[in-house]
Structures are given as C-alpha cells and as structure tokens.
Amino acid sequence: MVTFYDTQQEARRDAAARALREKVVCFVTRAGLGGPELLVFDHVPDGGAGVQVVAGGVEPGETPERAATRELHEESGLSLTHPTFLTSYLWEAQLPERFTRQVCHAYALTAPDGTPDTWAHLAEGRYTFRFRWAPLHAPGLEWEMDAALPHLDQLLHKELQA
C-alpha cells in the first residue's frame, strides 16, 4: 500500500517519529524513438527480484538527495548530479518473509547523451545488475516501484511545455 505525503519534510518527520527506514527511488530517463524511456535493471543471473529501478537506503546524516546520487553511482556506475525531487510516500507491504514499512523519496534524473543502451554493473562487489531502457509508459516494475511514475510523467510533461 502506498500513501503519499504532502511534503518531503512531513515524510522525514514521520520517518523519524516512527523509526522508519528512509529509502530513495531513482527514475533516470532519456528520450527514446518511441517516447521517453526509463532506466531499469534485472538481477543477473536469475532475475528473481523482478524489474527494478535504482533504489536504496538513506544513511544516517545523509540527505535523500545525496542518497539518490550515491545509490545511482553505486548500483549503476552512473555519476549524475542534481536529482529533481518528485514526491515522498509511505510504502507498506507484506513480503513473503516479512512485513515492511518504509518512507520512500522519489527523484528524477536525466541520462546524458551517449549513455549505453545496455550494460552490466557489479554493485557492492556481490550483485550484478543488467541495465536496459524500458518504455516509460510500461516499464514492468516490481515492488510498487512505479508508485511515483505519475509524478515523473507530470514533470516530463511540464518540461516539454517549457
């Protein structure tokens, strides 16, 4: 279940008051021939965790914005700056092994020209992620990682109008 906050400050206060984990979700986009594309990855070799976008925890003393750029670099190898805040939300889910409740902060980033179409990256020396581009309108994300996609659509629409 996903519940959106009005502001990031409200989300951070709620996370602190309830001792909830804060997480960032990174939506990296590029212009594709058929419309906007979203950077997604599959786990190698099994792909058992489903299609995901870069995400990870906010470390103590770290801002969500900084966590977004750090996680993006650690998980994909991309060094992008100036993430655009989209929204914050409470994510609650019954996973197979446990119940989870965490506050997520979603950010948008734009891939530079020349970003490869596909690549594999070894994250934390133990996970291999195979990156690819998926149509933004149907990326096939798991774990409710698509919760903030309407906010990303709004941002991209505003950018096109400008």
mmCIF file of N, CA, C and O in Angstrom, residues 23-76:
data_model
loop_
_atom_site.group_PDB
_atom_site.id
_atom_site.type_symbol
_atom_site.label_atom_id
_atom_site.label_comp_id
_atom_site.label_asym_id
_atom_site.label_seq_id
_atom_site.Cartn_x
_atom_site.Cartn_y
_atom_site.Cartn_z
ATOM 1 N N LYS A 23 14.183 5.558 2.255
ATOM 2 C CA LYS A 23 14.735 4.977 1.040
ATOM 3 C C LYS A 23 14.569 5.984 -0.092
ATOM 4 O O LYS A 23 13.636 6.792 -0.082
ATOM 5 N N VAL A 24 15.478 5.948 -1.066
ATOM 6 C CA VAL A 24 15.336 6.758 -2.271
ATOM 7 C C VAL A 24 15.053 5.835 -3.452
ATOM 8 O O VAL A 24 15.495 4.690 -3.479
ATOM 9 N N VAL A 25 14.294 6.352 -4.398
ATOM 10 C CA VAL A 25 13.978 5.645 -5.635
ATOM 11 C C VAL A 25 14.371 6.583 -6.770
ATOM 12 O O VAL A 25 13.936 7.744 -6.795
ATOM 13 N N CYS A 26 15.216 6.102 -7.684
ATOM 14 C CA CYS A 26 15.779 6.943 -8.745
ATOM 15 C C CYS A 26 15.180 6.599 -10.102
ATOM 16 O O CYS A 26 15.322 5.468 -10.574
ATOM 17 N N PHE A 27 14.544 7.577 -10.713
ATOM 18 C CA PHE A 27 13.985 7.415 -12.053
ATOM 19 C C PHE A 27 14.879 8.158 -13.037
ATOM 20 O O PHE A 27 14.834 9.387 -13.123
ATOM 21 N N VAL A 28 15.705 7.419 -13.758
ATOM 22 C CA VAL A 28 16.586 8.002 -14.768
ATOM 23 C C VAL A 28 15.890 7.848 -16.119
ATOM 24 O O VAL A 28 15.486 6.740 -16.485
ATOM 25 N N THR A 29 15.754 8.950 -16.836
ATOM 26 C CA THR A 29 15.055 8.909 -18.119
ATOM 27 C C THR A 29 15.945 9.406 -19.251
ATOM 28 O O THR A 29 16.957 10.071 -19.019
ATOM 29 N N ARG A 30 15.515 9.052 -20.456
ATOM 30 C CA ARG A 30 16.122 9.577 -21.677
ATOM 31 C C ARG A 30 15.039 9.615 -22.740
ATOM 32 O O ARG A 30 14.000 8.937 -22.629
ATOM 33 N N ALA A 31 15.282 10.396 -23.773
ATOM 34 C CA ALA A 31 14.354 10.444 -24.901
ATOM 35 C C ALA A 31 14.625 9.224 -25.774
ATOM 36 O O ALA A 31 15.767 8.958 -26.145
ATOM 37 N N GLY A 32 13.575 8.477 -26.071
ATOM 38 C CA GLY A 32 13.694 7.322 -26.948
ATOM 39 C C GLY A 32 12.945 7.575 -28.243
ATOM 40 O O GLY A 32 12.184 8.537 -28.354
ATOM 41 N N LEU A 33 13.155 6.716 -29.211
ATOM 42 C CA LEU A 33 12.477 6.875 -30.505
ATOM 43 C C LEU A 33 10.961 6.791 -30.361
ATOM 44 O O LEU A 33 10.232 7.489 -31.043
ATOM 45 N N GLY A 34 10.487 5.943 -29.446
ATOM 46 C CA GLY A 34 9.055 5.777 -29.244
ATOM 47 C C GLY A 34 8.513 6.585 -28.081
ATOM 48 O O GLY A 34 7.397 6.363 -27.632
ATOM 49 N N GLY A 35 9.296 7.513 -27.561
ATOM 50 C CA GLY A 35 8.886 8.302 -26.411
ATOM 51 C C GLY A 35 9.881 8.135 -25.279
ATOM 52 O O GLY A 35 10.896 7.454 -25.424
ATOM 53 N N PRO A 36 9.596 8.739 -24.126
ATOM 54 C CA PRO A 36 10.525 8.668 -23.003
ATOM 55 C C PRO A 36 10.794 7.230 -22.561
ATOM 56 O O PRO A 36 9.898 6.380 -22.592
ATOM 57 N N GLU A 37 12.032 6.996 -22.132
ATOM 58 C CA GLU A 37 12.423 5.674 -21.649
ATOM 59 C C GLU A 37 12.957 5.794 -20.232
ATOM 60 O O GLU A 37 13.510 6.822 -19.842
ATOM 61 N N LEU A 38 12.782 4.719 -19.471
ATOM 62 C CA LEU A 38 13.183 4.657 -18.077
ATOM 63 C C LEU A 38 14.276 3.610 -17.908
ATOM 64 O O LEU A 38 14.171 2.506 -18.444
ATOM 65 N N LEU A 39 15.308 3.961 -17.160
ATOM 66 C CA LEU A 39 16.379 3.022 -16.868
ATOM 67 C C LEU A 39 15.902 2.013 -15.831
ATOM 68 O O LEU A 39 15.468 2.391 -14.742
ATOM 69 N N VAL A 40 15.973 0.737 -16.192
ATOM 70 C CA VAL A 40 15.567 -0.350 -15.299
ATOM 71 C C VAL A 40 16.685 -1.388 -15.280
ATOM 72 O O VAL A 40 17.579 -1.364 -16.117
ATOM 73 N N PHE A 41 16.602 -2.302 -14.324
ATOM 74 C CA PHE A 41 17.583 -3.393 -14.312
ATOM 75 C C PHE A 41 16.952 -4.689 -13.847
ATOM 76 O O PHE A 41 15.901 -4.713 -13.212
ATOM 77 N N ASP A 42 17.633 -5.765 -14.218
ATOM 78 C CA ASP A 42 17.303 -7.112 -13.784
ATOM 79 C C ASP A 42 18.521 -7.649 -13.043
ATOM 80 O O ASP A 42 19.661 -7.306 -13.371
ATOM 81 N N HIS A 43 18.295 -8.498 -12.049
ATOM 82 C CA HIS A 43 19.396 -9.148 -11.350
ATOM 83 C C HIS A 43 19.947 -10.265 -12.229
ATOM 84 O O HIS A 43 19.195 -10.986 -12.878
ATOM 85 N N VAL A 44 21.255 -10.411 -12.244
ATOM 86 C CA VAL A 44 21.911 -11.465 -13.013
ATOM 87 C C VAL A 44 22.512 -12.437 -12.003
ATOM 88 O O VAL A 44 23.107 -12.009 -11.013
ATOM 89 N N PRO A 45 22.380 -13.732 -12.158
ATOM 90 C CA PRO A 45 21.875 -14.405 -13.340
ATOM 91 C C PRO A 45 20.391 -14.736 -13.304
ATOM 92 O O PRO A 45 19.792 -15.007 -14.335
ATOM 93 N N ASP A 46 19.749 -14.714 -12.127
ATOM 94 C CA ASP A 46 18.398 -15.269 -12.042
ATOM 95 C C ASP A 46 17.258 -14.297 -12.268
ATOM 96 O O ASP A 46 16.182 -14.706 -12.645
ATOM 97 N N GLY A 47 17.423 -13.027 -12.004
ATOM 98 C CA GLY A 47 16.329 -12.082 -12.199
ATOM 99 C C GLY A 47 15.171 -12.282 -11.252
ATOM 100 O O GLY A 47 14.090 -11.751 -11.468
ATOM 101 N N GLY A 48 15.368 -13.037 -10.181
ATOM 102 C CA GLY A 48 14.292 -13.378 -9.268
ATOM 103 C C GLY A 48 13.676 -12.213 -8.521
ATOM 104 O O GLY A 48 12.584 -12.329 -7.983
ATOM 105 N N ALA A 49 14.353 -11.081 -8.471
ATOM 106 C CA ALA A 49 13.820 -9.929 -7.750
ATOM 107 C C ALA A 49 12.962 -9.042 -8.642
ATOM 108 O O ALA A 49 12.469 -8.011 -8.196
ATOM 109 N N GLY A 50 12.777 -9.424 -9.891
ATOM 110 C CA GLY A 50 11.934 -8.655 -10.795
ATOM 111 C C GLY A 50 12.634 -7.424 -11.347
ATOM 112 O O GLY A 50 13.780 -7.129 -11.039
ATOM 113 N N VAL A 51 11.908 -6.703 -12.175
ATOM 114 C CA VAL A 51 12.417 -5.491 -12.803
ATOM 115 C C VAL A 51 12.378 -4.361 -11.783
ATOM 116 O O VAL A 51 11.355 -4.140 -11.132
ATOM 117 N N GLN A 52 13.498 -3.652 -11.646
ATOM 118 C CA GLN A 52 13.596 -2.597 -10.645
ATOM 119 C C GLN A 52 14.271 -1.358 -11.228
ATOM 120 O O GLN A 52 14.845 -1.403 -12.310
ATOM 121 N N VAL A 53 14.186 -0.273 -10.482
ATOM 122 C CA VAL A 53 14.988 0.923 -10.734
ATOM 123 C C VAL A 53 15.962 1.042 -9.566
ATOM 124 O O VAL A 53 15.784 0.397 -8.527
ATOM 125 N N VAL A 54 16.976 1.861 -9.727
ATOM 126 C CA VAL A 54 17.940 2.061 -8.651
ATOM 127 C C VAL A 54 17.208 2.606 -7.424
ATOM 128 O O VAL A 54 16.405 3.537 -7.525
ATOM 129 N N ALA A 55 17.510 2.013 -6.272
ATOM 130 C CA ALA A 55 16.905 2.430 -5.012
ATOM 131 C C ALA A 55 17.817 1.994 -3.877
ATOM 132 O O ALA A 55 18.628 1.082 -4.050
ATOM 133 N N GLY A 56 17.673 2.632 -2.745
ATOM 134 C CA GLY A 56 18.468 2.223 -1.598
ATOM 135 C C GLY A 56 18.222 3.124 -0.413
ATOM 136 O O GLY A 56 17.520 4.133 -0.506
ATOM 137 N N GLY A 57 18.830 2.777 0.692
ATOM 138 C CA GLY A 57 18.591 3.458 1.948
ATOM 139 C C GLY A 57 19.332 4.778 2.089
ATOM 140 O O GLY A 57 20.417 4.966 1.551
ATOM 141 N N VAL A 58 18.696 5.669 2.845
ATOM 142 C CA VAL A 58 19.310 6.935 3.231
ATOM 143 C C VAL A 58 20.121 6.650 4.485
ATOM 144 O O VAL A 58 19.597 6.141 5.473
ATOM 145 N N GLU A 59 21.417 6.960 4.443
ATOM 146 C CA GLU A 59 22.288 6.691 5.581
ATOM 147 C C GLU A 59 22.147 7.788 6.636
ATOM 148 O O GLU A 59 21.756 8.916 6.311
ATOM 149 N N PRO A 60 22.446 7.481 7.901
ATOM 150 C CA PRO A 60 22.362 8.499 8.965
ATOM 151 C C PRO A 60 23.174 9.746 8.598
ATOM 152 O O PRO A 60 24.312 9.643 8.141
ATOM 153 N N GLY A 61 22.549 10.914 8.765
ATOM 154 C CA GLY A 61 23.202 12.179 8.468
ATOM 155 C C GLY A 61 23.219 12.561 6.995
ATOM 156 O O GLY A 61 23.722 13.622 6.644
ATOM 157 N N GLU A 62 22.681 11.724 6.154
ATOM 158 C CA GLU A 62 22.672 11.957 4.704
ATOM 159 C C GLU A 62 21.320 12.519 4.281
ATOM 160 O O GLU A 62 20.288 12.115 4.803
ATOM 161 N N THR A 63 21.315 13.429 3.327
ATOM 162 C CA THR A 63 20.045 13.907 2.773
ATOM 163 C C THR A 63 19.540 12.908 1.746
ATOM 164 O O THR A 63 20.340 12.187 1.120
ATOM 165 N N PRO A 64 18.227 12.849 1.530
ATOM 166 C CA PRO A 64 17.720 11.968 0.479
ATOM 167 C C PRO A 64 18.306 12.312 -0.902
ATOM 168 O O PRO A 64 18.600 11.409 -1.684
ATOM 169 N N GLU A 65 18.489 13.586 -1.179
ATOM 170 C CA GLU A 65 19.057 13.984 -2.472
ATOM 171 C C GLU A 65 20.459 13.393 -2.656
ATOM 172 O O GLU A 65 20.785 12.848 -3.709
ATOM 173 N N ARG A 66 21.272 13.489 -1.633
ATOM 174 C CA ARG A 66 22.629 12.914 -1.704
ATOM 175 C C ARG A 66 22.553 11.396 -1.813
ATOM 176 O O ARG A 66 23.341 10.771 -2.535
ATOM 177 N N ALA A 67 21.640 10.773 -1.077
ATOM 178 C CA ALA A 67 21.474 9.317 -1.152
ATOM 179 C C ALA A 67 21.115 8.889 -2.574
ATOM 180 O O ALA A 67 21.588 7.851 -3.046
ATOM 181 N N ALA A 68 20.303 9.687 -3.261
ATOM 182 C CA ALA A 68 19.904 9.342 -4.627
ATOM 183 C C ALA A 68 21.120 9.291 -5.552
ATOM 184 O O ALA A 68 21.286 8.339 -6.316
ATOM 185 N N THR A 69 21.980 10.304 -5.493
ATOM 186 C CA THR A 69 23.148 10.300 -6.383
ATOM 187 C C THR A 69 24.143 9.213 -5.974
ATOM 188 O O THR A 69 24.757 8.577 -6.830
ATOM 189 N N ARG A 70 24.292 8.980 -4.680
ATOM 190 C CA ARG A 70 25.200 7.918 -4.216
ATOM 191 C C ARG A 70 24.713 6.551 -4.661
ATOM 192 O O ARG A 70 25.471 5.751 -5.208
ATOM 193 N N GLU A 71 23.430 6.262 -4.398
ATOM 194 C CA GLU A 71 22.877 4.958 -4.776
ATOM 195 C C GLU A 71 22.954 4.743 -6.294
ATOM 196 O O GLU A 71 23.262 3.644 -6.750
ATOM 197 N N LEU A 72 22.680 5.793 -7.055
ATOM 198 C CA LEU A 72 22.757 5.669 -8.512
ATOM 199 C C LEU A 72 24.166 5.281 -8.937
ATOM 200 O O LEU A 72 24.349 4.379 -9.764
ATOM 201 N N HIS A 73 25.164 5.919 -8.354
ATOM 202 C CA HIS A 73 26.543 5.597 -8.711
ATOM 203 C C HIS A 73 26.918 4.185 -8.264
ATOM 204 O O HIS A 73 27.511 3.415 -9.026
ATOM 205 N N GLU A 74 26.562 3.829 -7.028
ATOM 206 C CA GLU A 74 26.910 2.501 -6.509
ATOM 207 C C GLU A 74 26.262 1.377 -7.308
ATOM 208 O O GLU A 74 26.901 0.365 -7.584
ATOM 209 N N GLU A 75 25.000 1.551 -7.669
ATOM 210 C CA GLU A 75 24.270 0.457 -8.312
ATOM 211 C C GLU A 75 24.412 0.417 -9.830
ATOM 212 O O GLU A 75 24.276 -0.642 -10.427
ATOM 213 N N SER A 76 24.673 1.577 -10.461
ATOM 214 C CA SER A 76 24.717 1.601 -11.934
ATOM 215 C C SER A 76 26.060 2.036 -12.502
ATOM 216 O O SER A 76 26.324 1.803 -13.679
#
